[in-house]
Coordinates of C-alpha atoms in Angstrom, one line a residue:
X1 CA 39.1 -2.7 -95.0
X2 CA 37.1 0.3 -94.2
X3 CA 33.9 0.9 -96.1
X4 CA 33.6 4.6 -96.9
X5 CA 30.5 6.6 -97.6
X6 CA 31.4 10.1 -98.8
X7 CA 29.2 13.1 -99.4
X8 CA 28.2 16.7 -98.5
X9 CA 25.8 18.4 -96.1
X10 CA 23.0 18.7 -98.6
X11 CA 22.7 18.5 -102.4
X12 CA 25.3 21.0 -103.4
X13 CA 24.7 20.1 -107.0
X14 CA 21.6 19.0 -108.9
X15 CA 20.4 15.7 -107.4
X16 CA 21.0 13.5 -110.4
X17 CA 24.5 14.8 -110.9
X18 CA 25.2 14.5 -107.2
X19 CA 24.1 10.9 -106.9
X20 CA 26.0 10.0 -110.0
X21 CA 29.4 11.1 -108.4
X22 CA 29.0 10.6 -104.7
X23 CA 27.4 7.8 -102.6
X24 CA 26.1 9.7 -99.6
X25 CA 24.2 12.8 -98.7
X26 CA 23.3 14.3 -95.4
X27 CA 19.9 15.9 -95.9
X28 CA 18.6 18.4 -93.4
X29 CA 14.9 17.9 -92.7
X30 CA 14.3 21.5 -91.8
X31 CA 11.2 23.3 -93.2
X32 CA 10.0 23.3 -95.9
X33 CA 10.5 19.5 -95.8
X34 CA 9.6 17.5 -99.0
X35 CA 6.5 15.4 -98.5
X36 CA 6.9 11.7 -97.8
X37 CA 5.7 11.1 -101.3
X38 CA 8.5 13.1 -102.8
X39 CA 11.0 11.5 -100.4
X40 CA 9.8 8.1 -101.6
X41 CA 10.4 9.1 -105.2
X42 CA 14.0 10.0 -104.3
X43 CA 14.4 6.6 -102.7
X44 CA 13.0 4.9 -105.7
X45 CA 15.3 6.6 -108.2
X46 CA 18.6 6.6 -106.2
X47 CA 21.5 4.5 -107.5
X48 CA 21.9 1.1 -105.9
X49 CA 24.9 2.1 -103.8
X50 CA 23.7 5.5 -102.7
X51 CA 22.9 6.1 -99.0
X52 CA 20.7 8.8 -97.5
X53 CA 21.2 10.3 -94.1
X54 CA 18.9 12.8 -92.5
X55 CA 19.4 15.5 -89.9
X56 CA 16.6 15.7 -87.3
X57 CA 15.0 19.2 -87.5
X58 CA 15.4 21.7 -84.7
X59 CA 11.7 21.5 -84.0
X60 CA 12.3 18.1 -82.4
X61 CA 14.0 19.8 -79.5
X62 CA 11.5 22.7 -79.1
X63 CA 12.9 25.5 -76.9
X64 CA 16.7 25.3 -77.3
X65 CA 17.2 26.6 -73.7
X66 CA 14.8 23.9 -72.3
X67 CA 14.8 21.1 -74.9
X68 CA 12.5 18.1 -75.1
X69 CA 10.3 19.5 -72.3
X70 CA 6.9 18.7 -73.9
X71 CA 6.5 14.9 -74.2
X72 CA 3.5 15.2 -76.5
X73 CA 5.2 17.5 -78.9
X74 CA 8.4 15.3 -78.9
X75 CA 6.3 12.2 -79.7
X76 CA 4.6 14.1 -82.6
X77 CA 8.0 15.3 -84.0
X78 CA 9.5 11.8 -83.6
X79 CA 6.5 10.3 -85.5
X80 CA 7.0 12.7 -88.3
X81 CA 10.8 12.1 -88.3
X82 CA 10.4 8.4 -88.4
X83 CA 7.9 8.6 -91.3
X84 CA 10.4 10.7 -93.3
X85 CA 13.2 8.2 -92.5
X86 CA 11.0 5.4 -93.7
X87 CA 9.9 7.2 -96.9
X88 CA 13.4 8.1 -97.9
X89 CA 14.9 4.8 -96.9
X90 CA 17.5 6.7 -94.9
X91 CA 20.1 4.5 -93.3
X92 CA 21.5 7.3 -91.1
X93 CA 19.8 9.9 -88.8
X94 CA 21.8 12.7 -87.2
X95 CA 20.8 14.5 -84.0
X96 CA 22.6 17.9 -83.4
X97 CA 21.5 18.7 -79.9
X98 CA 21.4 22.2 -78.3
X99 CA 23.9 23.2 -75.6
X100 CA 21.3 22.6 -72.9
X101 CA 21.6 18.9 -73.5
X102 CA 24.7 18.9 -71.2
X103 CA 26.3 16.2 -69.0
X104 CA 24.1 15.2 -66.2
X105 CA 21.2 17.5 -67.3
X106 CA 17.5 16.8 -67.2
X107 CA 17.5 17.4 -70.9
X108 CA 20.0 14.5 -71.4
X109 CA 17.6 12.2 -69.5
X110 CA 14.9 13.3 -71.9
X111 CA 17.2 12.6 -74.9
X112 CA 17.7 9.0 -74.0
X113 CA 14.3 7.6 -74.9
X114 CA 14.5 9.6 -78.2
X115 CA 17.7 7.8 -79.1
X116 CA 16.3 4.5 -78.0
X117 CA 13.4 4.9 -80.4
X118 CA 15.6 6.0 -83.3
X119 CA 18.0 3.1 -83.1
X120 CA 15.0 0.9 -83.8
X121 CA 14.2 2.9 -86.9
X122 CA 17.6 3.7 -88.5
X123 CA 20.6 1.4 -88.7
X124 CA 23.0 4.2 -87.8
X125 CA 22.1 6.9 -85.3
X126 CA 24.6 9.8 -85.0
X127 CA 24.7 12.2 -82.1
X128 CA 26.5 15.6 -82.3
X129 CA 26.5 17.2 -78.9
X130 CA 27.3 20.8 -78.4
X131 CA 28.6 22.8 -75.5
X132 CA 30.6 21.3 -72.6
X133 CA 30.9 17.7 -73.7
X134 CA 34.3 16.0 -73.7
X135 CA 34.4 13.4 -76.4
X136 CA 35.2 10.5 -74.1
X137 CA 32.1 11.2 -72.0
X138 CA 29.9 11.6 -75.0
X139 CA 31.1 8.3 -76.5
X140 CA 30.6 6.5 -73.2
X141 CA 27.0 7.7 -73.0
X142 CA 26.3 7.0 -76.7
X143 CA 27.8 3.5 -76.8
X144 CA 25.4 2.3 -74.2
X145 CA 22.6 3.1 -76.6
X146 CA 24.2 1.9 -79.8
X147 CA 24.7 5.5 -81.0
X148 CA 27.7 7.0 -82.9
X149 CA 29.2 10.3 -81.8
X150 CA 30.2 12.5 -84.7
X151 CA 33.9 13.3 -85.0
X152 CA 36.6 15.2 -86.8
X153 CA 39.3 12.5 -87.5
X154 CA 42.0 15.2 -88.0
X155 CA 41.5 16.3 -84.3
X156 CA 39.7 13.4 -82.6
X157 CA 41.0 10.0 -81.8
X158 CA 38.6 7.6 -83.4
X159 CA 38.4 3.9 -82.5
X160 CA 34.7 3.0 -82.9
X161 CA 33.6 0.4 -85.5
X162 CA 31.4 3.0 -87.2
X163 CA 32.6 6.6 -87.6
X164 CA 30.8 9.7 -88.7
X165 CA 33.2 12.4 -89.7
X166 CA 32.1 16.0 -90.2
X167 CA 34.7 18.1 -92.1
X168 CA 33.7 21.7 -91.6
X169 CA 36.7 23.4 -93.2
X170 CA 37.4 25.7 -90.2
X171 CA 40.6 27.4 -89.1
X172 CA 43.7 25.7 -90.5
X173 CA 41.5 23.2 -92.3
X174 CA 39.7 25.8 -94.4
X175 CA 40.8 23.8 -97.4
X176 CA 41.5 20.0 -97.4
X177 CA 44.5 19.5 -99.6
X178 CA 45.3 16.0 -100.8
X179 CA 47.6 15.4 -97.9
X180 CA 44.8 16.2 -95.4
X181 CA 42.4 14.0 -97.4
X182 CA 44.8 11.1 -97.1
X183 CA 45.2 11.8 -93.4
X184 CA 41.5 11.6 -92.9
X185 CA 41.4 8.2 -94.7
X186 CA 44.4 6.9 -92.6
X187 CA 42.8 8.0 -89.3
X188 CA 39.5 6.3 -90.2
X189 CA 41.2 3.1 -91.4
X190 CA 40.7 1.5 -88.0
X191 CA 36.9 1.6 -88.5
X192 CA 34.8 -1.0 -90.2
X193 CA 32.7 1.7 -91.8
X194 CA 33.0 5.5 -92.1
X195 CA 30.7 8.2 -93.2
X196 CA 32.6 11.3 -94.3
X197 CA 30.6 14.5 -94.7
X198 CA 32.2 17.7 -96.2
X199 CA 30.6 21.0 -95.1
X200 CA 33.4 23.3 -96.2
X201 CA 33.5 26.0 -98.8
X202 CA 34.8 23.6 -101.4
X203 CA 32.7 20.6 -100.2
X204 CA 31.9 19.2 -103.6
X205 CA 35.5 19.1 -104.9
X206 CA 36.8 17.8 -101.5
X207 CA 34.2 15.1 -101.3
X208 CA 35.1 14.0 -104.9
X209 CA 38.8 14.1 -104.0
X210 CA 38.3 12.1 -100.9
X211 CA 36.3 9.5 -102.9
X212 CA 39.3 9.1 -105.1
X213 CA 41.6 8.7 -102.1
X214 CA 39.3 6.1 -100.5
X215 CA 39.0 4.2 -103.7
X216 CA 42.8 4.2 -104.2
X217 CA 42.6 6.0 -107.6
X218 CA 43.8 9.4 -106.3
X219 CA 42.0 12.7 -105.8
X220 CA 42.9 14.0 -109.2
X221 CA 41.3 11.1 -111.0
X222 CA 37.9 11.9 -109.5
X223 CA 38.2 15.6 -110.4
X224 CA 38.8 15.1 -114.1
X225 CA 36.2 17.2 -116.0
X226 CA 35.4 19.3 -112.9
X227 CA 36.0 23.0 -113.5
X228 CA 38.1 24.8 -111.0
X229 CA 35.4 27.4 -110.4
X230 CA 32.6 24.9 -110.2
X231 CA 32.0 25.6 -106.5
X232 CA 29.5 28.3 -105.5
X233 CA 31.3 31.5 -104.7
X234 CA 33.9 32.3 -107.3
X235 CA 36.0 34.5 -105.0
X236 CA 36.8 31.6 -102.7
X237 CA 37.7 29.3 -105.5
X238 CA 40.4 31.4 -107.1
X239 CA 43.0 29.1 -105.5
X240 CA 41.2 25.8 -106.3
X241 CA 43.9 24.8 -108.9
X242 CA 46.2 24.0 -105.9
X243 CA 43.6 22.3 -103.7
X244 CA 44.7 18.8 -104.5
X245 CA 48.4 19.3 -105.0
X246 CA 51.0 18.4 -102.4
X247 CA 51.1 21.0 -99.6
X248 CA 54.8 20.7 -98.9
X249 CA 55.2 24.5 -98.9
X250 CA 52.5 24.9 -96.3
X251 CA 54.1 22.1 -94.2
X252 CA 57.5 23.8 -94.4
X253 CA 55.9 26.9 -92.7

């Protein structure tokens, strides 16, 4: 049975409320970054089953058009990142590399030792390449290093033991209705473990709904007590009442 960790890209609600309802957060370490002392406090007061993930800051790569070119700066940034990972007790670290880290590039060669160091620090290292990468080529490169390539299980074929799903809510998937949430769970059921991160306009409600699906209690059960307009941006939430109803009408179209 797949072990699911569900959350959002950032604390979209006050931290105590968030950690009481969801079991994962992807925290971006961009400036201003909380001090290691503050991160250690978060670690100390998290629920037992709560997992932190961190996104490596853009400063790690330096110039996006010529990334990782300065070895001394890369080492310094890596040291800082590793200290924050340790302070927070983060189980996951995510690297979202710029387009210049392309197949066969010099920058890709520079990325390899970065990943090799991080897999010694974090149990799960996730790579999100951008640009010209085909998923098969990215997975082939990453698997040699023990790294997970991020995916969208509604559009990517996923067969790895550990999956890291980023649900951005773009295009036809602007809203994840209950049918789509169930499809996400079904497509990730081949994995031993799956991290599912919602980054859509209704991320909080969709993450709660998916938690209900993953736990087998249903999306609606997890949403009891949540106001329909609880998301930031009331204009986009006018149709929230139907977010977790069967989308038969949409399918018929």
